[in-house]
Coordinates of C-alpha atoms in Angstrom, one line a residue:
Chain Z
M1 CA -24.2 19.4 -19.5
S2 CA -24.7 19.4 -15.8
L3 CA -25.5 16.1 -14.0
V4 CA -27.8 15.9 -11.2
G5 CA -25.6 13.1 -9.6
E6 CA -22.2 14.5 -10.8
E7 CA -20.6 14.2 -7.3
R8 CA -21.6 10.6 -6.8
A9 CA -20.8 9.7 -10.3
K10 CA -17.1 10.2 -9.7
N11 CA -17.4 7.4 -7.4
K12 CA -14.0 7.8 -5.7
R13 CA -14.0 5.9 -2.4
G14 CA -11.8 8.4 -0.8
I15 CA -10.7 8.1 2.8
W16 CA -13.0 5.2 3.5
G17 CA -11.7 3.2 0.5
W18 CA -8.2 4.0 1.6
L19 CA -8.5 2.8 5.1
N20 CA -11.2 0.2 5.1
P21 CA -9.8 -3.3 4.6
Y22 CA -13.2 -5.1 4.9
H23 CA -13.8 -7.8 2.3
Y24 CA -10.1 -7.9 1.5
N25 CA -7.0 -9.9 2.3
L26 CA -4.9 -10.0 5.6
E27 CA -2.2 -8.0 4.0
R28 CA -4.7 -5.3 3.3
W29 CA -5.6 -5.2 7.1
A30 CA -1.8 -5.2 7.8
Y31 CA -1.6 -2.1 5.5
T32 CA -4.3 -0.3 7.3
F33 CA -2.8 -1.0 10.7
Q34 CA 0.7 0.0 9.5
R35 CA -0.8 3.4 8.5
V36 CA -2.8 4.0 11.7
T37 CA 0.0 2.7 14.0
G38 CA 2.5 4.9 12.2
V39 CA 0.4 8.0 12.8
A40 CA -0.2 7.0 16.4
V41 CA 3.5 6.4 17.2
L42 CA 4.4 9.8 15.5
L43 CA 1.7 11.5 17.8
Y44 CA 3.2 9.8 20.8
L45 CA 6.7 10.6 19.8
L46 CA 5.8 14.3 19.7
G47 CA 4.3 14.0 23.2
H48 CA 7.4 12.1 24.4
L49 CA 9.6 15.0 23.0
G50 CA 7.5 17.3 25.2
D51 CA 7.6 15.2 28.4
T52 CA 11.3 14.3 28.1
S53 CA 12.2 18.1 27.8
F54 CA 11.0 18.4 31.4
F55 CA 14.1 16.6 32.5
V56 CA 15.8 19.9 31.7
G57 CA 13.1 22.0 33.1
G58 CA 10.5 22.2 30.1
P59 CA 10.6 24.6 27.3
T60 CA 12.1 27.4 29.4
G61 CA 14.4 25.2 31.4
T62 CA 18.3 25.6 31.4
G63 CA 19.5 22.2 32.7
P64 CA 18.6 19.0 34.4
S65 CA 16.1 19.7 37.1
S66 CA 14.8 17.1 39.5
S67 CA 11.8 19.1 40.5
S68 CA 10.7 19.6 37.1
W69 CA 11.2 15.9 36.2
S70 CA 9.2 14.8 39.3
F71 CA 6.5 17.2 38.4
I72 CA 6.1 15.4 34.9
G73 CA 6.4 12.1 36.7
S74 CA 3.5 13.0 38.9
I75 CA 1.3 13.5 35.8
F76 CA 2.3 10.5 33.7
E77 CA 3.6 7.8 36.1
N78 CA 0.2 6.4 37.1
S79 CA -2.1 3.6 35.9
F80 CA -3.4 5.7 33.0
G81 CA 0.1 6.8 31.7
H82 CA 1.3 3.3 32.1
L83 CA -1.6 2.0 30.1
I84 CA -0.8 4.5 27.3
L85 CA 2.8 3.1 27.3
V86 CA 1.5 -0.5 27.1
L87 CA -0.6 0.4 24.0
V88 CA 2.3 2.4 22.5
V89 CA 4.6 -0.7 22.8
L90 CA 1.9 -2.9 21.3
V91 CA 1.3 -0.5 18.1
L92 CA 5.1 0.2 17.9
T93 CA 6.1 -3.5 17.9
F94 CA 3.4 -4.3 15.2
H95 CA 4.7 -1.4 13.1
G96 CA 8.3 -2.5 13.5
V97 CA 7.8 -6.3 12.8
N98 CA 5.3 -5.7 10.0
G99 CA 7.8 -3.1 8.7
I100 CA 10.4 -5.9 8.4
R101 CA 8.0 -7.8 6.3
L102 CA 7.4 -5.0 4.1
I103 CA 11.0 -4.1 3.5
L104 CA 11.7 -7.8 2.8
S105 CA 8.9 -7.8 0.3
E106 CA 9.6 -4.5 -1.3
F107 CA 13.2 -5.5 -2.1
G108 CA 12.0 -8.7 -3.5
L109 CA 13.8 -10.8 -0.8
I110 CA 10.7 -12.9 0.1
M111 CA 9.0 -12.8 -3.4
K112 CA 8.7 -15.7 -5.6
K113 CA 9.9 -15.4 -9.3
P114 CA 7.4 -14.8 -11.9
S115 CA 6.5 -17.6 -14.1
G116 CA 3.6 -19.1 -16.1
I117 CA 0.3 -19.5 -14.3
E118 CA -1.8 -22.4 -13.7
Y119 CA -5.4 -22.6 -12.8
P120 CA -6.6 -22.1 -10.1
Y121 CA -4.7 -18.9 -9.8
R122 CA -3.1 -18.1 -6.5
P123 CA -1.1 -14.9 -6.4
K124 CA 2.6 -15.7 -5.6
S125 CA 3.1 -12.5 -3.7
L126 CA 0.3 -13.3 -1.1
G127 CA 1.6 -16.7 -0.1
S128 CA 1.9 -18.3 3.2
V129 CA 5.2 -16.4 3.9
Q130 CA 3.3 -13.2 4.0
K131 CA 0.5 -14.5 6.1
S132 CA 2.8 -15.9 8.7
L133 CA 4.8 -12.8 8.9
V134 CA 1.7 -10.8 9.6
W135 CA 0.8 -13.2 12.3
V136 CA 4.3 -12.9 13.6
A137 CA 3.9 -9.2 13.9
I138 CA 0.7 -9.5 15.7
A139 CA 2.0 -12.1 18.1
A140 CA 5.2 -10.0 18.7
A141 CA 3.2 -7.0 19.4
V142 CA 1.0 -8.9 21.9
V143 CA 4.0 -10.5 23.7
A144 CA 5.8 -7.0 23.9
A145 CA 2.7 -5.4 25.2
L146 CA 2.2 -8.2 27.8
W147 CA 6.0 -7.7 28.9
T148 CA 5.4 -4.0 29.2
Y149 CA 2.3 -4.7 31.3
L150 CA 4.3 -6.9 33.6
V151 CA 7.1 -4.4 33.9
L152 CA 4.9 -1.4 34.6
F153 CA 2.0 -3.0 36.6
E154 CA 3.7 -6.0 38.3
G155 CA 7.0 -4.5 38.8
M156 CA 8.9 -7.0 36.8
G157 CA 12.3 -6.3 35.0
Chain M
M1 CA 15.0 15.3 -4.2
K2 CA 14.0 12.3 -6.2
E3 CA 11.3 10.2 -4.6
S4 CA 13.5 7.0 -4.8
R5 CA 16.1 8.9 -2.5
L6 CA 13.4 9.8 -0.1
M7 CA 12.2 6.3 0.0
L8 CA 15.9 5.1 0.5
I9 CA 16.0 7.4 3.5
Q10 CA 12.6 5.9 4.7
Y11 CA 14.0 2.2 4.4
A12 CA 17.2 3.2 6.2
T13 CA 15.7 5.0 8.9
A14 CA 13.3 2.2 9.3
V15 CA 16.1 -0.3 9.9
L16 CA 18.0 2.0 12.1
A17 CA 14.9 2.9 14.1
L18 CA 14.2 -0.8 14.7
A19 CA 17.5 -1.4 16.3
L20 CA 17.7 2.0 18.2
V21 CA 14.1 1.8 19.6
A22 CA 14.6 -1.8 20.6
A23 CA 17.7 -0.8 22.4
H24 CA 15.9 2.2 24.0
L25 CA 13.0 0.0 25.3
I26 CA 15.3 -2.7 26.5
M27 CA 17.5 0.1 28.4
Q28 CA 14.4 1.6 30.1
G29 CA 12.3 -1.6 30.7
V30 CA 14.3 -4.7 30.8
I31 CA 17.9 -4.0 32.2
L32 CA 16.8 -1.9 35.2
P33 CA 13.6 -1.9 37.1
Y34 CA 11.4 0.7 35.4
D35 CA 11.2 2.9 38.4
T36 CA 15.1 3.0 38.6
A37 CA 15.4 3.6 34.9
I38 CA 13.2 6.8 34.9
S39 CA 14.6 8.1 38.1
F40 CA 16.4 11.4 37.9
N41 CA 19.7 10.2 38.8
N42 CA 19.8 7.3 36.3
I43 CA 18.8 9.5 33.4
L44 CA 21.4 12.1 34.4
S45 CA 24.1 9.4 34.5
I46 CA 22.8 8.4 30.9
Y47 CA 23.3 11.8 29.6
Q48 CA 26.7 12.2 31.3
N49 CA 28.0 9.2 29.2
W50 CA 28.8 10.6 25.7
I51 CA 28.0 7.2 24.0
Y52 CA 24.5 7.1 25.7
A53 CA 23.7 10.8 24.9
G54 CA 24.9 10.3 21.3
F55 CA 22.7 7.3 21.2
L56 CA 19.7 9.3 22.3
E57 CA 20.4 12.1 19.8
A58 CA 20.6 9.5 16.9
L59 CA 17.4 7.9 18.1
L60 CA 15.7 11.3 18.0
V61 CA 16.8 12.1 14.5
V62 CA 16.1 8.7 13.1
V63 CA 12.6 8.3 14.4
L64 CA 11.6 11.8 13.5
V65 CA 12.9 11.6 10.0
H66 CA 11.1 8.3 9.6
G67 CA 7.9 9.5 11.2
F68 CA 7.6 12.8 9.3
N69 CA 8.6 11.3 6.1
G70 CA 5.9 8.6 6.5
L71 CA 3.4 11.4 7.2
R72 CA 4.6 13.2 4.0
I73 CA 3.8 9.9 2.2
I74 CA 0.3 9.7 3.6
L75 CA -0.3 13.4 2.9
H76 CA 0.8 13.2 -0.8
E77 CA -1.7 10.4 -1.2
W78 CA -4.3 12.4 0.5
R79 CA -4.4 15.3 -2.1
Q80 CA -2.5 15.9 -5.3
T81 CA -2.9 19.6 -6.1
A82 CA 0.3 21.4 -6.8
P83 CA 0.2 23.9 -3.8
W84 CA -0.6 21.0 -1.5
S85 CA 2.3 19.0 -2.7
R86 CA 4.7 21.9 -2.3
W87 CA 3.4 22.8 1.3
V88 CA 3.6 19.1 2.3
D89 CA 7.2 18.8 1.3
L90 CA 8.1 22.2 2.8
G91 CA 6.2 21.4 6.0
T92 CA 7.8 18.1 6.4
V93 CA 11.3 19.7 6.3
A94 CA 10.0 22.4 8.7
A95 CA 8.5 19.8 11.1
V96 CA 11.6 17.6 11.2
A97 CA 13.8 20.7 11.8
V98 CA 11.6 22.0 14.5
A99 CA 11.2 18.7 16.3
V100 CA 14.9 17.6 16.0
G101 CA 15.8 21.0 17.2
Y102 CA 13.5 20.9 20.2
G103 CA 14.8 17.4 21.1
T104 CA 18.4 18.3 20.5
R105 CA 18.0 21.3 22.9
T106 CA 16.8 18.7 25.6
V107 CA 20.0 16.6 24.9
I108 CA 22.4 19.6 24.9
L109 CA 20.9 21.0 28.1
A110 CA 20.9 17.7 29.8
V111 CA 24.6 17.1 28.9
F112 CA 26.0 20.7 29.4
G113 CA 23.4 22.5 31.6
G114 CA 23.7 23.1 35.2
V115 CA 21.9 20.6 37.5
S116 CA 19.2 22.1 39.7
G117 CA 17.0 20.7 42.4
Chain L
M1 CA -32.0 -22.5 -2.6
S2 CA -34.4 -22.3 -5.5
E3 CA -34.3 -18.6 -5.9
F4 CA -32.3 -15.8 -4.5
K5 CA -32.3 -12.1 -4.1
L6 CA -30.1 -10.0 -6.5
A7 CA -29.6 -6.4 -5.5
V8 CA -28.4 -4.2 -8.2
Q9 CA -27.1 -0.6 -7.6
R10 CA -29.1 1.7 -9.9
F11 CA -27.9 5.1 -10.6
D12 CA -28.2 7.3 -13.7
P13 CA -26.1 10.5 -13.1
L14 CA -28.3 12.5 -15.5
T15 CA -31.4 12.1 -13.4
D16 CA -30.6 10.6 -9.9
A17 CA -29.0 12.5 -7.1
K18 CA -27.7 9.3 -5.6
P19 CA -27.6 5.6 -6.1
R20 CA -30.1 3.1 -4.7
L21 CA -30.2 -0.7 -4.5
A22 CA -33.1 -2.3 -6.5
E23 CA -33.9 -5.8 -5.5
Y24 CA -34.9 -8.6 -7.9
T25 CA -35.9 -12.2 -7.2
V26 CA -33.9 -14.5 -9.6
P27 CA -34.6 -18.3 -10.0
M28 CA -31.4 -20.4 -9.2
R29 CA -30.1 -22.8 -11.5
E30 CA -26.9 -25.0 -11.2
G31 CA -23.7 -23.3 -12.3
M32 CA -25.3 -19.8 -12.6
T33 CA -22.8 -17.0 -12.6
V34 CA -23.7 -13.5 -11.5
L35 CA -23.7 -12.3 -15.0
D36 CA -26.4 -14.9 -15.9
A37 CA -28.4 -13.6 -12.9
L38 CA -28.1 -10.0 -14.1
L39 CA -29.1 -10.9 -17.6
Y40 CA -32.1 -12.8 -16.3
A41 CA -33.1 -9.7 -14.3
R42 CA -32.5 -7.5 -17.4
D43 CA -34.4 -9.9 -19.7
Y44 CA -37.3 -10.8 -17.6
L45 CA -37.7 -8.2 -14.7
D46 CA -36.4 -4.8 -15.7
H47 CA -35.1 -4.0 -19.1
S48 CA -33.6 -0.7 -18.0
I49 CA -30.6 -2.3 -16.1
A50 CA -27.4 -1.0 -17.7
L51 CA -24.5 -3.5 -17.6
R52 CA -21.5 -4.3 -19.8
F53 CA -20.3 -7.6 -20.8
S54 CA -19.1 -9.5 -23.8
C55 CA -17.3 -12.8 -23.8
R56 CA -19.0 -14.4 -20.8
Q57 CA -15.7 -16.4 -20.1
A58 CA -13.2 -14.1 -18.3
S59 CA -11.4 -13.3 -21.4
C60 CA -12.5 -9.8 -22.4
G61 CA -12.6 -7.9 -19.0
S62 CA -15.8 -6.1 -19.6
C63 CA -18.0 -7.2 -16.8
G64 CA -15.9 -6.2 -13.9
M65 CA -18.0 -5.0 -11.0
K66 CA -18.1 -5.1 -7.3
I67 CA -20.0 -8.1 -6.1
N68 CA -20.8 -8.5 -2.5
G69 CA -18.3 -5.8 -1.6
R70 CA -15.3 -7.0 -3.7
P71 CA -14.3 -6.3 -7.3
R72 CA -15.0 -9.5 -9.4
L73 CA -15.8 -10.4 -12.9
A74 CA -19.5 -11.1 -13.1
C75 CA -19.1 -13.9 -15.6
Y76 CA -16.5 -15.6 -13.5
T77 CA -18.3 -15.6 -10.2
Q78 CA -20.9 -18.2 -9.5
V79 CA -23.8 -17.3 -7.3
E80 CA -23.2 -20.4 -5.3
E81 CA -19.6 -19.6 -4.3
L82 CA -20.9 -16.3 -2.7
G83 CA -22.6 -18.4 -0.2
G84 CA -25.3 -16.0 1.0
E85 CA -29.0 -15.6 0.2
K86 CA -28.4 -12.3 -1.4
V87 CA -26.1 -11.1 -4.2
V88 CA -25.3 -7.4 -4.3
A89 CA -24.0 -6.0 -7.7
Q90 CA -22.4 -2.5 -7.7
P91 CA -20.2 -0.6 -10.1
L92 CA -16.5 -0.8 -9.6
D93 CA -15.2 1.6 -7.1
N94 CA -12.9 4.5 -8.0
F95 CA -14.1 4.7 -11.7
A96 CA -16.7 7.2 -12.7
I97 CA -20.2 5.7 -13.1
V98 CA -21.8 6.1 -16.6
K99 CA -25.0 4.3 -15.6
D100 CA -25.8 1.5 -13.1
L101 CA -23.1 -1.0 -13.3
V102 CA -21.3 0.5 -16.3
T103 CA -18.1 2.4 -15.2
D104 CA -15.8 4.7 -17.4
L105 CA -12.4 3.2 -17.7
E106 CA -10.9 6.1 -19.6
S107 CA -8.5 7.2 -16.7
F108 CA -7.6 3.5 -16.4
F109 CA -6.5 3.2 -20.0
T110 CA -4.9 6.6 -20.0
K111 CA -2.6 5.6 -17.1
H112 CA -1.8 2.3 -18.8
K113 CA -0.6 4.1 -21.9
Q114 CA 1.4 6.7 -20.0
L115 CA 3.6 3.9 -18.8
M116 CA 4.5 2.8 -22.4
P117 CA 3.0 -0.7 -22.6
Y118 CA 4.9 -1.6 -25.7
V119 CA 8.4 -2.6 -26.7
L120 CA 10.7 0.4 -27.0
R121 CA 13.5 0.0 -29.5
S122 CA 16.3 2.1 -30.6
D123 CA 17.0 0.5 -34.0
A124 CA 14.9 2.9 -36.2
Q125 CA 16.3 1.3 -39.4
E126 CA 15.2 -2.2 -38.5
L127 CA 11.8 -0.8 -37.4
D128 CA 11.2 1.1 -40.7
H129 CA 12.6 -1.8 -42.8
P130 CA 12.1 -5.0 -40.8
T131 CA 14.2 -7.9 -41.9
A132 CA 12.8 -10.4 -39.2
E133 CA 10.5 -10.6 -36.3
Y134 CA 11.7 -9.8 -32.9
L135 CA 11.7 -13.2 -31.2
M136 CA 11.9 -14.2 -27.7
K137 CA 13.2 -17.4 -26.1
P138 CA 10.7 -19.4 -24.1
E139 CA 12.6 -19.3 -21.0
E140 CA 12.7 -15.4 -21.3
L141 CA 9.1 -15.3 -22.1
K142 CA 8.6 -17.1 -18.8
K143 CA 9.8 -14.1 -16.8
V144 CA 7.0 -12.0 -17.9
L145 CA 4.3 -14.5 -19.0
Q146 CA 2.1 -14.1 -16.1
F147 CA 1.8 -10.4 -16.5
T148 CA 0.9 -10.7 -20.2
Y149 CA -2.3 -12.5 -19.1
C150 CA -3.8 -9.1 -18.0
I151 CA -7.2 -8.4 -19.5
K152 CA -7.4 -4.8 -18.4
C153 CA -10.7 -5.5 -16.5
G154 CA -9.9 -2.8 -13.9
L155 CA -10.5 -5.0 -10.8
C156 CA -7.0 -4.5 -9.3
T157 CA -7.0 -0.8 -9.8
S158 CA -10.6 -0.6 -8.2
A159 CA -9.3 -2.6 -5.3
C160 CA -6.1 -0.6 -4.7
P161 CA -6.3 1.6 -1.5
T162 CA -3.9 4.2 -2.9
V163 CA -6.1 4.6 -6.0
A164 CA -9.0 5.4 -3.8
M165 CA -7.2 8.6 -2.8
D166 CA -4.4 9.5 -5.1
V167 CA -5.6 10.5 -8.6
K168 CA -2.1 10.7 -10.0
F169 CA -1.1 7.2 -9.0
P170 CA -0.9 4.9 -12.1
G171 CA -2.4 1.9 -10.3
P172 CA -1.4 -1.7 -10.2
Q173 CA -2.4 -2.6 -13.6
A174 CA -0.3 0.0 -15.3
M175 CA 2.7 -0.6 -13.1
A176 CA 2.6 -4.5 -13.4
Q177 CA 2.7 -3.8 -17.2
A178 CA 5.5 -1.4 -16.9
Y179 CA 7.4 -4.2 -15.1
R180 CA 6.4 -6.6 -17.9
Y181 CA 8.0 -4.4 -20.6
L182 CA 11.0 -3.5 -18.4
M183 CA 11.8 -7.1 -18.1
D184 CA 11.1 -7.9 -21.7
E185 CA 14.3 -9.0 -23.4
R186 CA 13.5 -7.1 -26.5
D187 CA 12.8 -3.8 -24.8
E188 CA 15.4 -1.0 -24.7
G189 CA 13.3 1.6 -22.8
G190 CA 14.8 0.7 -19.4
E191 CA 15.8 4.1 -17.8
K192 CA 13.0 5.9 -19.4
R193 CA 10.5 3.5 -17.8
L194 CA 12.1 3.7 -14.5
E195 CA 12.1 7.6 -14.6
A196 CA 8.4 7.7 -15.3
L197 CA 7.9 5.5 -12.1
D198 CA 10.1 7.5 -9.8
T199 CA 7.8 10.3 -8.9
A200 CA 5.9 11.4 -5.9
H201 CA 2.9 9.6 -7.2
G202 CA 4.7 6.7 -8.9
V203 CA 5.7 3.2 -7.7
W204 CA 6.5 4.3 -4.2
R205 CA 2.9 5.0 -3.4
C206 CA 2.3 1.3 -3.4
H207 CA 2.5 -0.1 0.1
F208 CA 1.9 -3.7 -0.7
A209 CA -1.6 -4.0 0.6
G210 CA -1.9 -6.8 -2.0
S211 CA -5.6 -6.3 -2.8
C212 CA -4.8 -6.0 -6.4
S213 CA -3.4 -9.5 -6.6
F214 CA -6.1 -10.8 -4.3
V215 CA -8.9 -9.7 -6.7
C216 CA -7.1 -10.4 -10.0
P217 CA -9.2 -13.1 -11.9
K218 CA -6.4 -14.1 -14.1
G219 CA -3.5 -14.7 -11.7
V220 CA -1.5 -11.9 -13.1
D221 CA -0.4 -10.9 -9.5
P222 CA 0.3 -7.2 -10.1
A223 CA 1.6 -6.7 -6.5
L224 CA 4.5 -9.1 -7.4
G225 CA 5.4 -7.1 -10.5
I226 CA 5.3 -3.8 -8.5
Q227 CA 7.6 -5.2 -5.7
L228 CA 10.0 -6.5 -8.1
L229 CA 10.1 -3.0 -9.9
R230 CA 11.2 -1.3 -6.8
R231 CA 14.8 -2.3 -6.8
H232 CA 15.2 -1.2 -10.4
V233 CA 13.6 2.2 -9.6
L234 CA 15.8 2.5 -6.5
S235 CA 19.0 2.0 -8.5
G236 CA 17.7 3.7 -11.5
K237 CA 19.4 1.1 -13.7
A238 CA 17.6 -1.1 -16.1
P239 CA 17.9 -4.9 -15.6
R240 CA 20.6 -6.4 -17.5
K241 CA 19.1 -8.4 -20.3
Q242 CA 20.3 -12.1 -20.1
G243 CA 19.6 -12.9 -23.6
E244 CA 20.2 -11.3 -26.9
G245 CA 16.9 -9.6 -27.0
A246 CA 18.7 -6.3 -28.2
K247 CA 19.4 -7.9 -31.5
V248 CA 17.1 -9.0 -34.2
W249 CA 17.6 -12.8 -34.2
S250 CA 17.6 -14.6 -37.4
A251 CA 14.4 -16.7 -37.3
P252 CA 14.5 -20.4 -37.8
A253 CA 14.2 -21.3 -41.4
G254 CA 10.5 -21.4 -42.6
S255 CA 9.0 -19.6 -39.6
T256 CA 9.2 -16.0 -41.2
K257 CA 9.2 -14.6 -44.7

């Protein structure tokens, strides 16, 4: 039997259901950001592998070369490059601090013990500890990004 | 490898990466003025110190393993056909090998290569 | 509000290429649940609306559906608590649609069964010729009690982001039950259970988004069970049982045959 609406009847949400936290809890938003920031940092990392290799003259270099290094500096050491760095520190710090929350949770260290339940049901795993740690991750990311901004744009440090 | 071993690697590299990346950022952005930190001479002096060079190599391996293993996890959730799963696992190993290889080449050349202008 | 708009996703895979939202105007009354509203619409406005329900009191888990974008039980959601002027009822995500609001939970139950939601025992002699019941001390029951309240409504699994992509992932409901039986004092299936969870599409594909626990109408908190599972899967060792669950206790006089 072939169904006219066979594809739609499968009703799998796919990528959208995977990444869209709308209508859900704060931890779900943190989950989406953890994924996105993880991929973003990996992409930056690969770029960073490339740009740091110019310290030794790039892919075909043979040793430390100050002309090659100042060439790569002339491309990235400007307002645009520094803005990228500020963003990288922002997402990296969120990923790291939120990652601490996840490790603590996944090893059960900040989980309450199961017990009987009483109405109104409040999931013990999504308590105030989780919420506050997500906000700590967000705050840490903003502070780190601000610091980076001051270092790169205001010459602090 | 069992998935629990791979996840143990993921957790371990996560904790190590936290410490190493924090140290890296502090070295490049807090201890010295940024312009000095990224100057050719400063980086050369970093690589000439065995401890710092070893630190950068460790940072390289840890973050690449963590990053590509994380990507592997995402790709396993993306699709579940047998060939896809096999290629994702092989691709992860290959990607880590290539990226670590290229980064290690930078470290080795920076430590042992002849300095040019 | 004396009346409100009820939008129902209509979709018959036999004849329709894609779903559409049909809108009905339903008179409001105090304490009206979304299920009440749907039944009003079906009784008085459009007899062809397909929906599944049974107990009307959040015990059976039949009327799980997506209400205003989030999986909920229709019988357990009051129109008033939704706040807006409009209620949107759609079938649960990530389950195949049979018709309108009715989804096929076959895959859900299959995955539940795959993780062995029953007490595994090695004493075949006792199983074949029981001499007493397997009893459990109240304090031991407490360790798993909340997970036993699962009514298999499918809301958690529908809400799970991993389930939206990974067709091999057991989902929060099945894994919370795996934890429930792993920790059961009477169960001896420890390592076998852990092995079933330690795969590329097992317990590690949970990343603690917590949506399962967020939508659970019974306070089961599947995410808690899954996080507590991990340490055991990581070590590959079943939890040491505190009590004497591996033995058949002699039941108090008069309580059994």
